Coordinates of C-alpha atoms in Angstrom, one line a residue:
X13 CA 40.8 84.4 -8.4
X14 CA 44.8 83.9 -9.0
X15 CA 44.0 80.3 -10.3
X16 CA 41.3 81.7 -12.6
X17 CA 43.9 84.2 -14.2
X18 CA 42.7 87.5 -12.9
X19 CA 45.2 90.0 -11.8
X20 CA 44.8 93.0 -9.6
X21 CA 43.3 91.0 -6.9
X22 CA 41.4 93.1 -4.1
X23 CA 40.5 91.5 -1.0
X24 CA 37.7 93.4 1.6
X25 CA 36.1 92.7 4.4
X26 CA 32.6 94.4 4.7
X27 CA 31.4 94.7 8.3
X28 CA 27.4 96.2 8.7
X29 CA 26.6 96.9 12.3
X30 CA 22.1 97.0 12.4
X31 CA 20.6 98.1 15.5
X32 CA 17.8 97.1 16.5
X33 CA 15.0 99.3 18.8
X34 CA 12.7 96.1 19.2
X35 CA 12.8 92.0 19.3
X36 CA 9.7 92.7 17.1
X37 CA 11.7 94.5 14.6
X38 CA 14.3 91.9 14.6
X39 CA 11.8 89.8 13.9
X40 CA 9.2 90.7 11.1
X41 CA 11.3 90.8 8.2
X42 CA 11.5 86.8 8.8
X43 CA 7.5 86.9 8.8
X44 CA 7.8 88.2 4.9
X45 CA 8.7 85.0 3.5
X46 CA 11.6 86.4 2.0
X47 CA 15.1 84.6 1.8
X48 CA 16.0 81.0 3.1
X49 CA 14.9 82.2 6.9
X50 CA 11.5 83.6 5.6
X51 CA 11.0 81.0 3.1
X52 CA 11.3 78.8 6.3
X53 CA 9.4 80.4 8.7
X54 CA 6.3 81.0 6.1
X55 CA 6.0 77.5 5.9
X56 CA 5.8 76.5 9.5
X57 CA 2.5 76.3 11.1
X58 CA 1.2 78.7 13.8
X59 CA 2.6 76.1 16.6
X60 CA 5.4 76.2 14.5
X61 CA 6.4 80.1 14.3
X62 CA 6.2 80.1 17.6
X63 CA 8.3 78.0 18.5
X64 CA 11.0 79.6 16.2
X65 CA 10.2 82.8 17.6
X66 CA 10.4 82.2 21.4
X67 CA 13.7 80.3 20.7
X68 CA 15.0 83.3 18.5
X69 CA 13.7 85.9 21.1
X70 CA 15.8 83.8 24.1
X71 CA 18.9 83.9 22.1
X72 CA 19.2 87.7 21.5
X73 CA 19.9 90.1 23.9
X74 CA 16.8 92.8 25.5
X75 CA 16.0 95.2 23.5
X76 CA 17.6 97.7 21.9
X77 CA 20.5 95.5 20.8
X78 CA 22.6 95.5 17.6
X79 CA 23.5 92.8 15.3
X80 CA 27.4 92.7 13.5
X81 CA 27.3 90.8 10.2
X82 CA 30.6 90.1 7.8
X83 CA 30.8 89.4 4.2
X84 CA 34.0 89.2 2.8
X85 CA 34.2 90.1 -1.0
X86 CA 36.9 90.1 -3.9
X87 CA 37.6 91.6 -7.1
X88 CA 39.6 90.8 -10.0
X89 CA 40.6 92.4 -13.5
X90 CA 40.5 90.2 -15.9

């Protein structure tokens, strides 16, 4: 942002905490085709989904569990 001229730079770190009272509601978003996962899993086969879903399902914790994600983001005046 310094190297593109903008002044006033702000810097934040945004931290979303989802919980989660099901695997199954983890999971269906990802069955709505929407995003890069989605997109993804639409396209696999049956055999497929599966397979993406057991894995998936061993990987997160029982149920209920929560999930942390970070996105940093910055702002500028110009």
């Amino acid at each position: 942002f310094a190297a593109a001229g903008l002044n006033e730079i702000e810097e934040r770190e945004q931290i979303v905490e989802l919980a989660y009272e099901t695997f199954d509601d983890w999971w269906e978003p990802y069955t709505l085709g929407v995003g890069p996962a989605g997109d993804h899993v639409a396209k696999l086969d049956p055999e497929g989904c599966e397979r993406v879903r057991s894995a998936c399902r061993a990987l997160l914790p029982d149920a209920p569990f929560s999930i942390e994600a970070t996105a940093w983001a910055v702002r500028g005046l110009a």
